[in-house]
Short mmCIF file of C-alpha atoms and ligand atoms in Angstrom, two decimals:
data_model
loop_
_atom_site.label_atom_id
_atom_site.label_comp_id
_atom_site.label_asym_id
_atom_site.label_seq_id
_atom_site.Cartn_x
_atom_site.Cartn_y
_atom_site.Cartn_z
CA MET A 10 -0.10 -0.07 0.02
CA ALA A 11 1.62 3.40 -0.87
CA LEU A 12 1.99 5.69 1.46
CA LYS A 13 -0.28 8.82 1.84
CA PHE A 14 2.38 10.49 3.49
CA PRO A 15 5.74 9.41 1.64
CA HIS A 16 8.28 12.66 3.05
CA LEU A 17 6.97 12.40 6.59
CA PHE A 18 8.48 8.50 6.74
CA GLU A 19 11.47 9.10 4.38
CA PRO A 20 14.64 8.50 6.69
CA ILE A 21 16.99 10.65 6.98
CA THR A 22 20.51 10.32 8.41
CA LEU A 23 22.68 12.68 11.03
CA GLY A 24 25.99 12.02 11.11
CA LYS A 25 25.92 8.33 11.26
CA THR A 26 23.05 7.41 12.23
CA VAL A 27 19.35 6.09 10.01
CA PHE A 28 16.31 8.35 12.05
CA ARG A 29 13.17 6.15 10.70
CA ASN A 30 11.34 9.06 9.43
CA ARG A 31 11.58 13.09 10.37
CA ILE A 32 8.52 13.14 13.77
CA PHE A 33 10.98 13.98 16.68
CA ALA A 34 9.60 14.02 19.88
CA SER A 35 10.69 17.77 21.43
CA PRO A 36 11.35 17.60 24.83
CA THR A 37 9.01 17.50 27.16
CA GLY A 38 10.76 17.26 30.29
CA PHE A 39 9.26 15.66 32.83
CA GLN A 40 10.94 15.92 35.38
CA ASN A 41 9.55 12.59 37.98
CA GLY A 42 12.81 12.33 39.87
CA ASP A 43 13.41 10.72 43.74
CA HIS A 44 14.91 12.04 45.93
CA LEU A 45 17.84 11.67 44.80
CA ASN A 46 17.20 13.10 41.25
CA LEU A 47 17.47 8.99 39.77
CA PRO A 48 14.86 8.69 36.66
CA SER A 49 11.51 6.73 38.17
CA LYS A 50 9.73 4.63 36.56
CA GLU A 51 6.43 6.56 35.45
CA LEU A 52 9.68 8.13 33.76
CA ILE A 53 11.15 6.26 31.67
CA ALA A 54 7.57 4.74 30.75
CA TYR A 55 6.71 8.20 29.90
CA TYR A 56 9.57 8.03 27.69
CA GLU A 57 9.48 5.10 26.04
CA LEU A 58 5.07 5.22 25.19
CA LYS A 59 7.17 8.14 23.11
CA ALA A 60 8.94 5.69 21.38
CA LEU A 61 6.73 3.05 21.24
CA GLY A 62 4.30 5.84 18.84
CA GLY A 63 6.58 5.59 16.11
CA ALA A 64 8.70 8.84 16.79
CA ALA A 65 12.52 8.46 14.75
CA ALA A 66 14.08 10.15 18.19
CA VAL A 67 12.69 11.14 21.97
CA THR A 68 14.69 13.38 23.83
CA MET A 69 14.69 13.88 26.87
CA GLY A 70 14.63 17.44 28.47
CA ASP A 71 16.18 19.73 31.02
CA CYS A 72 19.32 17.71 32.24
CA LEU A 73 21.37 19.31 33.28
CA VAL A 74 25.52 19.68 32.05
CA ASP A 75 26.38 21.68 36.04
CA SER A 76 24.21 20.50 38.51
CA LYS A 77 25.68 23.32 41.52
CA ASN A 78 25.78 26.48 38.82
CA GLY A 79 22.61 25.75 36.02
CA ARG A 80 19.86 23.92 38.16
CA VAL A 81 16.21 25.98 37.09
CA THR A 82 14.01 23.43 38.90
CA LYS A 83 14.77 21.15 42.06
CA VAL A 84 13.23 17.63 39.82
CA GLN A 85 16.24 18.12 36.87
CA PHE A 86 18.94 15.31 36.08
CA PRO A 87 22.22 15.84 36.73
CA LEU A 88 24.41 14.50 34.30
CA ASP A 89 27.38 14.99 36.86
CA ASP A 90 26.07 12.78 38.76
CA THR A 91 27.20 8.96 38.63
CA ASN A 92 24.74 8.06 39.89
CA GLN A 93 22.87 7.96 36.70
CA LYS A 94 24.40 5.53 35.47
CA GLY A 95 21.60 2.70 35.40
CA PRO A 96 19.05 4.46 35.42
CA LEU A 97 19.39 6.11 32.92
CA SER A 98 21.03 3.35 30.95
CA SER A 99 17.93 2.23 31.57
CA LEU A 100 15.65 4.82 30.33
CA CYS A 101 17.67 4.92 27.19
CA LYS A 102 16.65 1.05 26.23
CA ALA A 103 13.34 1.48 26.89
CA ILE A 104 13.59 4.99 23.68
CA THR A 105 15.98 2.32 21.45
CA ARG A 106 13.64 -1.34 21.96
CA HIS A 107 11.39 0.10 20.23
CA GLY A 108 13.37 1.88 17.32
CA ALA A 109 13.55 5.07 17.77
CA VAL A 110 16.85 6.88 18.41
CA ALA A 111 17.39 8.21 22.13
CA SER A 112 18.33 12.06 22.37
CA LEU A 113 18.90 13.92 26.15
CA GLU A 114 19.22 17.62 25.78
CA LEU A 115 21.73 20.07 27.67
CA GLN A 116 20.73 22.75 29.41
CA HIS A 117 22.58 24.97 32.07
CA GLY A 118 20.78 27.79 33.26
CA GLY A 119 22.86 30.27 33.82
CA MET A 120 21.49 33.27 34.58
CA TYR A 121 17.70 32.24 35.13
CA ALA A 122 19.55 28.84 37.16
CA ARG A 123 16.80 29.86 40.30
CA THR A 124 17.25 26.63 42.33
CA THR A 125 21.10 27.38 42.27
CA GLY A 126 20.85 31.07 43.13
CA GLU A 127 18.87 29.60 46.52
CA GLN A 128 21.38 28.08 47.47
CA LEU A 129 24.34 30.07 46.29
CA GLY A 130 22.72 33.07 46.81
CA TYR A 131 23.82 34.17 43.82
CA VAL A 132 24.07 32.23 39.95
CA TRP A 133 25.89 33.14 36.65
CA GLY A 134 25.38 35.09 33.36
CA PRO A 135 27.48 36.35 30.67
CA SER A 136 27.20 39.83 33.14
CA ALA A 137 26.67 40.67 35.84
CA THR A 138 22.82 42.08 36.83
CA MET A 139 20.76 42.24 39.78
CA LEU A 140 17.27 41.84 37.63
CA PRO A 141 17.21 38.76 36.12
CA PHE A 142 13.21 38.30 35.24
CA ARG A 143 10.86 35.24 35.40
CA PRO A 144 8.26 34.79 33.85
CA GLY A 145 5.14 37.31 34.79
CA GLY A 146 7.92 40.08 34.89
CA SER A 147 8.81 39.88 38.40
CA PRO A 148 12.03 39.92 39.54
CA GLN A 149 13.94 36.91 40.75
CA VAL A 150 14.53 36.72 44.76
CA LYS A 151 15.63 34.38 46.77
CA SER A 152 13.14 33.01 49.61
CA ASP A 153 14.08 35.66 52.79
CA GLY A 154 13.05 38.78 49.19
CA LYS A 155 16.56 39.14 48.16
CA MET A 156 17.36 39.84 45.26
CA ILE A 157 19.80 37.01 43.53
CA GLU A 158 23.07 38.67 42.18
CA VAL A 159 23.67 37.28 38.52
CA ARG A 160 27.91 37.53 38.32
CA GLU A 161 29.88 37.43 34.95
CA MET A 162 31.29 34.76 34.20
CA SER A 163 34.85 34.38 34.40
CA GLU A 164 37.24 32.96 31.62
CA GLU A 165 37.75 29.72 33.50
CA MET A 166 34.54 29.45 34.41
CA ILE A 167 33.43 29.91 30.71
CA GLU A 168 35.86 26.71 29.98
CA TYR A 169 34.65 24.75 32.47
CA THR A 170 31.08 25.26 31.44
CA ILE A 171 31.88 24.44 28.23
CA SER A 172 33.18 21.13 29.02
CA ARG A 173 30.37 20.45 31.32
CA PHE A 174 28.67 20.17 28.59
CA GLY A 175 30.90 17.98 26.78
CA ASP A 176 31.20 16.02 29.43
CA ALA A 177 27.48 15.67 30.42
CA ALA A 178 27.68 14.15 26.38
CA LEU A 179 30.42 11.91 26.52
CA PHE A 180 28.06 10.23 29.93
CA ALA A 181 25.05 10.74 27.50
CA LYS A 182 26.64 8.47 24.86
CA GLU A 183 28.50 6.02 27.13
CA ARG A 184 24.63 5.27 28.22
CA GLY A 185 23.94 4.11 25.05
CA PHE A 186 21.73 7.29 23.26
CA GLY A 187 22.11 7.93 20.02
CA MET A 188 22.19 11.54 20.39
CA VAL A 189 22.51 15.04 22.12
CA MET A 190 20.78 18.51 21.77
CA ILE A 191 21.92 21.75 23.34
CA HIS A 192 19.36 23.69 24.61
CA GLY A 193 21.17 26.82 23.09
CA GLY A 194 17.49 28.90 23.32
CA HIS A 195 14.83 29.98 25.50
CA GLY A 196 16.58 32.13 27.01
CA TRP A 197 19.07 29.42 29.30
CA LEU A 198 22.57 30.02 29.37
CA VAL A 199 23.45 29.64 26.17
CA SER A 200 21.92 32.24 24.53
CA GLN A 201 21.81 34.17 26.85
CA PHE A 202 26.38 34.07 25.55
CA MET A 203 23.89 34.62 22.51
CA SER A 204 22.12 37.66 22.84
CA SER A 205 23.44 40.95 23.12
CA LYS A 206 20.46 41.44 25.52
CA THR A 207 22.06 40.00 28.31
CA ASN A 208 25.16 39.53 26.58
CA LYS A 209 27.18 43.15 27.61
CA ARG A 210 30.71 41.32 27.73
CA LYS A 211 33.17 44.04 26.17
CA ASP A 212 36.29 40.54 25.70
CA ARG A 213 36.36 37.97 23.55
CA TRP A 214 33.19 35.89 24.29
CA GLY A 215 30.58 39.10 24.02
CA GLY A 216 30.10 41.74 21.63
CA SER A 217 30.08 41.30 18.45
CA LEU A 218 28.28 38.58 17.11
CA GLU A 219 31.58 36.35 16.66
CA ASN A 220 31.94 36.67 20.04
CA ARG A 221 28.56 35.84 21.44
CA MET A 222 28.61 32.78 18.80
CA ARG A 223 32.80 31.78 20.48
CA PHE A 224 31.01 30.30 24.24
CA PRO A 225 27.89 28.00 21.74
CA LEU A 226 30.31 26.91 18.65
CA ALA A 227 33.11 25.90 21.40
CA ILE A 228 30.84 23.65 23.36
CA ILE A 229 30.14 22.27 20.14
CA GLU A 230 33.88 21.73 19.26
CA ASP A 231 34.08 20.08 22.72
CA ILE A 232 31.43 17.62 22.42
CA ARG A 233 33.60 16.72 19.35
CA LYS A 234 36.35 16.18 20.88
CA LYS A 235 34.59 14.50 22.72
CA CYS A 236 31.76 12.01 21.69
CA GLY A 237 33.32 11.94 17.33
CA ARG A 238 32.86 13.61 14.58
CA ASP A 239 30.15 10.93 13.51
CA PHE A 240 28.14 11.72 16.64
CA PRO A 241 24.75 13.24 15.70
CA ILE A 242 24.10 16.94 17.27
CA GLU A 243 21.11 18.96 17.37
CA PHE A 244 21.62 22.75 18.13
CA ARG A 245 18.45 24.16 19.33
CA MET A 246 17.96 27.70 18.65
CA SER A 247 15.17 30.72 18.44
CA GLY A 248 15.09 31.82 15.16
CA SER A 249 13.63 35.60 16.57
CA GLU A 250 14.14 35.89 20.42
CA CYS A 251 10.60 37.74 19.45
CA ASN A 252 11.23 40.29 21.80
CA PRO A 253 11.87 44.01 21.10
CA ALA A 254 14.91 43.52 23.27
CA GLY A 255 16.15 40.53 21.63
CA TYR A 256 17.77 39.20 18.43
CA ASP A 257 14.75 39.59 15.00
CA LEU A 258 15.19 36.66 12.37
CA ASP A 259 17.23 38.41 10.76
CA GLU A 260 20.61 37.74 13.56
CA GLY A 261 19.14 34.30 13.61
CA ILE A 262 19.96 33.17 10.02
CA ARG A 263 23.12 34.69 11.06
CA ILE A 264 23.42 32.79 14.05
CA ALA A 265 22.48 29.42 11.86
CA GLN A 266 24.92 30.58 9.48
CA MET A 267 27.24 30.33 11.69
CA LEU A 268 25.87 26.90 13.04
CA ASP A 269 25.98 25.77 9.73
CA GLY A 270 28.33 22.67 9.47
CA LYS A 271 29.40 21.57 12.25
CA VAL A 272 26.12 20.18 14.05
CA ASP A 273 24.36 17.94 12.61
CA LEU A 274 20.29 19.04 12.85
CA ILE A 275 19.63 22.92 14.18
CA HIS A 276 16.13 23.17 15.56
CA VAL A 277 14.55 26.16 15.40
CA SER A 278 12.13 27.73 18.17
CA ALA A 279 10.99 31.10 19.48
CA GLY A 280 10.92 33.06 21.86
CA ASN A 281 12.25 32.36 25.33
CA HIS A 282 10.47 30.39 28.10
CA GLU A 283 11.76 33.20 30.60
CA ILE A 284 9.66 36.19 29.75
CA PHE A 285 6.07 35.93 29.90
CA ASP A 286 4.43 37.32 26.82
CA VAL A 287 6.49 35.33 25.19
CA PHE A 288 6.57 32.09 26.54
CA PHE A 289 2.85 31.85 24.86
CA ILE A 290 5.34 32.19 21.30
CA THR A 291 7.55 29.80 22.07
CA HIS A 292 4.52 27.31 23.00
CA PRO A 293 1.57 28.43 21.02
CA SER A 294 -1.43 28.19 22.80
CA MET A 295 -5.31 26.90 21.01
CA PHE A 296 -5.96 30.23 19.83
CA HIS A 297 -3.01 30.92 17.35
CA GLU A 298 -2.95 29.01 13.93
CA ASP A 299 -0.91 25.45 13.68
CA GLY A 300 2.53 25.61 12.39
CA CYS A 301 2.33 29.09 13.12
CA ASN A 302 6.40 28.93 14.18
CA VAL A 303 7.62 27.01 10.96
CA LYS A 304 8.38 30.34 9.63
CA TYR A 305 11.47 31.61 11.43
CA ALA A 306 12.68 27.33 10.07
CA ALA A 307 11.63 27.98 6.52
CA GLU A 308 13.37 31.60 6.60
CA ILE A 309 16.41 29.50 8.12
CA LYS A 310 16.49 26.95 6.00
CA LYS A 311 16.82 28.84 2.67
CA HIS A 312 20.50 30.41 4.14
CA VAL A 313 22.58 26.57 5.43
CA LYS A 314 23.37 23.94 3.82
CA THR A 315 22.38 21.72 7.74
CA PRO A 316 18.93 20.13 8.13
CA VAL A 317 16.94 22.14 9.78
CA ALA A 318 13.73 20.94 11.90
CA THR A 319 10.69 23.34 13.16
CA VAL A 320 8.69 22.85 16.11
CA GLY A 321 5.50 24.43 17.65
CA ALA A 322 2.00 23.95 17.24
CA LEU A 323 2.29 20.67 15.58
CA SER A 324 -0.54 17.81 15.24
CA ASP A 325 -2.21 17.38 11.70
CA PRO A 326 -0.25 15.31 9.30
CA ALA A 327 -1.53 16.49 6.47
CA MET A 328 0.82 20.09 7.06
CA MET A 329 3.95 18.32 8.77
CA GLU A 330 4.26 16.14 4.97
CA GLU A 331 3.23 19.43 3.38
CA ILE A 332 6.16 21.37 5.17
CA ILE A 333 8.39 18.45 4.34
CA ALA A 334 7.22 18.38 0.99
CA SER A 335 7.69 21.36 0.10
CA GLY A 336 10.89 22.38 1.48
CA LEU A 337 10.27 24.21 5.17
CA ALA A 338 12.31 22.32 6.90
CA VAL A 339 13.66 18.46 7.75
CA VAL A 340 11.82 17.66 10.61
CA VAL A 341 9.86 17.99 12.22
CA GLU A 342 9.88 18.52 16.44
CA LEU A 343 6.11 17.38 18.58
CA GLY A 344 6.02 18.73 22.05
CA ARG A 345 2.52 18.29 23.84
CA GLN A 346 1.52 15.89 20.56
CA THR A 347 3.42 13.70 22.43
CA LEU A 348 0.97 13.74 25.27
CA ALA A 349 -2.00 14.31 23.77
CA ASP A 350 -1.27 11.06 21.24
CA PRO A 351 2.54 9.60 21.00
CA ASP A 352 1.27 7.31 19.10
CA LEU A 353 0.65 9.87 15.52
CA PRO A 354 3.17 8.76 13.85
CA ILE A 355 2.27 5.00 13.83
CA LYS A 356 -1.39 6.23 12.70
CA ALA A 357 -0.41 8.52 10.20
CA ARG A 358 2.38 5.10 8.69
CA THR A 359 -1.58 3.50 9.56
CA GLY A 360 -3.74 5.18 7.52
CA ARG A 361 -6.10 5.90 10.81
CA GLU A 362 -5.43 9.17 10.59
CA ASP A 363 -8.60 9.50 12.17
CA GLU A 364 -7.56 7.80 14.74
CA ILE A 365 -5.03 10.72 16.29
CA ASN A 366 -6.50 12.74 18.93
CA GLN A 367 -5.20 16.42 18.50
CA CYS A 368 -3.62 18.63 21.86
CA LEU A 369 -5.66 21.54 22.45
CA ARG A 370 -2.79 23.52 23.58
CA CYS A 371 -4.62 24.10 26.36
CA TYR A 372 -1.73 23.77 29.05
CA SER A 373 -3.42 21.53 31.00
CA CYS A 374 0.54 19.54 31.12
CA PHE A 375 2.19 22.88 32.09
CA SER A 376 -0.10 23.50 34.91
CA GLU A 377 -0.90 19.79 36.64
CA CYS A 378 3.49 19.61 35.87
CA ASP A 379 3.63 23.39 38.55
CA ALA A 380 1.21 22.38 41.09
CA THR A 381 2.40 17.22 41.44
CA CYS A 382 5.44 17.20 39.20
CA HIS A 383 3.72 15.30 37.45
CA PHE A 384 2.42 15.77 33.75
CA LEU A 385 -1.10 15.37 33.21
CA CYS A 386 -2.70 16.18 29.69
CA ALA A 387 -6.45 16.95 29.38
CA ILE A 388 -7.41 13.90 26.21
CA ASN A 389 -4.98 11.01 27.14
CA PRO A 390 -5.58 9.99 30.92
CA VAL A 391 -2.28 7.64 30.44
CA ILE A 392 -0.24 10.92 30.45
CA GLY A 393 1.01 10.41 34.47
CA ASN A 394 0.12 6.61 34.79
CA GLU A 395 1.91 5.41 32.22
CA TYR A 396 3.44 3.02 33.69
CA GLU A 397 0.50 2.14 34.96
CA ALA A 398 -0.41 1.84 31.45
CA LYS A 399 1.55 -0.43 29.86
CA PHE A 400 0.98 -3.38 32.45
CA ASP A 401 -2.20 -5.87 30.96
CA LEU A 402 -5.03 -4.66 33.19
CA SER A 403 -7.98 -6.05 31.43
CA PRO A 404 -10.21 -6.97 34.17
CA LYS A 405 -10.83 -10.60 35.81
CA TYR A 406 -14.36 -9.63 35.32
CA LYS A 407 -16.19 -8.05 32.84
CA LYS A 408 -18.60 -5.27 34.13
CA LYS A 409 -21.62 -3.83 34.08
CA VAL A 410 -20.87 -0.31 33.87
CA LEU A 411 -23.36 2.54 33.77
CA VAL A 412 -21.79 6.07 32.73
CA ALA A 413 -23.97 9.32 33.94
CA GLY A 414 -23.28 11.89 31.68
CA GLY A 415 -21.90 12.39 28.21
CA GLY A 416 -19.42 15.23 28.80
CA ILE A 417 -15.43 15.12 28.01
CA SER A 418 -15.10 12.83 31.28
CA GLY A 419 -17.76 10.73 30.56
CA MET A 420 -17.32 10.44 27.13
CA GLN A 421 -13.41 9.09 27.90
CA ALA A 422 -14.52 7.20 31.14
CA ALA A 423 -16.83 5.10 28.83
CA LEU A 424 -14.10 4.30 25.96
CA THR A 425 -11.62 3.67 28.63
CA CYS A 426 -14.18 0.84 30.03
CA ALA A 427 -14.58 -0.65 27.15
CA GLU A 428 -11.85 -0.96 25.58
CA ARG A 429 -11.50 -2.84 28.69
CA GLY A 430 -13.62 -5.21 27.98
CA HIS A 431 -16.74 -3.81 30.18
CA GLU A 432 -20.37 -3.16 29.23
CA VAL A 433 -20.74 -0.05 29.24
CA ILE A 434 -24.11 1.99 29.37
CA LEU A 435 -24.06 6.21 29.22
CA CYS A 436 -26.32 8.02 29.84
CA GLU A 437 -26.62 11.36 28.83
CA LYS A 438 -30.02 14.12 29.82
CA THR A 439 -29.62 15.71 26.84
CA ALA A 440 -30.06 14.88 23.70
CA GLU A 441 -26.53 15.33 22.26
CA LEU A 442 -22.84 13.51 23.62
CA GLY A 443 -20.71 17.11 24.77
CA GLY A 444 -21.10 18.93 28.08
CA ILE A 445 -19.74 21.83 27.85
CA LEU A 446 -18.12 21.65 24.79
CA LEU A 447 -21.27 21.87 22.78
CA CYS A 448 -20.82 25.24 24.14
CA GLU A 449 -17.71 26.53 23.79
CA GLU A 450 -18.02 24.87 19.47
CA GLN A 451 -20.04 27.76 19.12
CA VAL A 452 -16.89 30.16 20.22
CA PRO A 453 -15.19 30.23 17.27
CA PHE A 454 -11.84 31.54 18.03
CA LYS A 455 -12.18 28.03 20.48
CA LYS A 456 -12.45 26.01 17.35
CA LYS A 457 -8.95 24.11 18.21
CA LEU A 458 -11.24 22.91 21.82
C1 FMN B 1242 5.53 20.30 29.66
C2 FMN B 1242 6.43 20.84 28.20
C3 FMN B 1242 8.04 19.97 28.45
C4 FMN B 1242 8.44 20.54 28.40
N1 FMN B 1242 10.14 20.95 28.66
C5 FMN B 1242 10.84 21.05 27.66
C6 FMN B 1242 12.20 21.30 28.05
O1 FMN B 1242 12.12 20.50 29.04
N2 FMN B 1242 12.94 21.69 26.89
C7 FMN B 1242 12.51 21.98 26.07
O2 FMN B 1242 13.40 22.65 25.40
N3 FMN B 1242 11.59 22.27 26.54
C8 FMN B 1242 10.65 22.41 26.79
N4 FMN B 1242 9.44 22.14 26.42
C9 FMN B 1242 9.23 22.73 24.71
C10 FMN B 1242 8.38 21.97 23.92
O3 FMN B 1242 9.67 21.36 23.39
C11 FMN B 1242 8.15 22.87 22.50
O4 FMN B 1242 8.90 23.33 21.86
C12 FMN B 1242 7.00 23.48 23.12
O5 FMN B 1242 5.91 23.54 23.29
C13 FMN B 1242 6.37 24.28 21.53
O6 FMN B 1242 5.38 22.29 20.76
P1 FMN B 1242 4.51 22.12 20.75
O7 FMN B 1242 3.40 23.18 20.43
O8 FMN B 1242 4.42 20.42 20.54
O9 FMN B 1242 4.11 21.42 21.79
C14 FMN B 1242 8.20 21.80 27.05
C15 FMN B 1242 6.86 21.31 26.12
C16 FMN B 1242 6.52 21.74 27.47
C17 FMN B 1242 4.62 21.71 26.90
#
């Protein structure tokens, strides 16, 4: 049978590694570890689900290259802790045994390393300042109410940090990971060096773009030296910082040109995690058009030879096929869609695209994570229960189940019970299923919901 989405399912080779298709699972840093920050079984099952669903690469998000100086949250995974060896190898195996390439994102919070700031009373950035901002625009403060000092990194500190990236990449490679992603976007340390908004240095690490790019390029070189030329490196960047103080797409193009030929995949995102208004560009809401950030990747792709990936608000395989077929990008990366329905790749490949549950972009995943360090998805009850869902939960006895109410929860409860083999009666007092969604349906800009 001819494939409906031939471009989407054409394998691609990066470094010397073959990826089975063009759908990569973008990092969604589920930070469910134990008290030692070791990945839990739930976390491993969470990433396994993405591989099982057919993604070509599955990236574990926001892993720390320097746990003392770069920690944003208490629950990030430190790559400089040898206790991670066993659990990270297990996580890697859980991904690769389903044919996906396991990748790991290398991150350092720099001036936004809030937990480091809480612990040390200061953080490191390209330049000294006292007023780093948190999402929402409030100053970053210690729990005692004092401002946290951002110290300018010394030459030694810069060299040390570069080597932490290289060491972390080697640590990942030795655990079996087939690729690393340098987090050079969204306002974290690497991009703090790249952006003149945060990099005010007067030495060889600041000033001209060539100088500001010295830090990311040195990281890439260090990883190449330690992991070899064939080990694929994906570089995540913001195509534009999307705010007047940051760099624009023209400078994003120049940044990509400087990365060209030095990394295996240039992954073009947008915006900045730490600026409230721009957060919604980095993570488009349901009120944004599907594929609203593709324009950044598409423009950059015109100026580089290195393969370019796009990300943001992608849930429809027909649109993904079109993006690749028309040359706007060579890889599509899915974030929240891999929570809403990790089986998108396999469904699209086997002609079941009408069965795909498309992400609502409602932010339930984020809000739950903030509150409980667990993910939840408004339309996928498996998220948050991935480990339990790995096992056959068929009931010993078939029951007759009455579900009262045909709103979204009732409908999902009925589906889950039916899938488990029970006999289900779903009662709804009105003439139509849908509950509150029937009202939302009338609001044109809520069509996604
Ligand atoms: C819950 C959640 C966690 C995320 N964690 C990370 C992360 O650890 N590292 C990162 O670079 N991006 C992270 N992102 C951003 C995604 O990789 C992606 O760029 C963004 O969500 C836009 O893509 P989407 O519309 O397909 O979700 C996260 C996004 C979400 C929703």
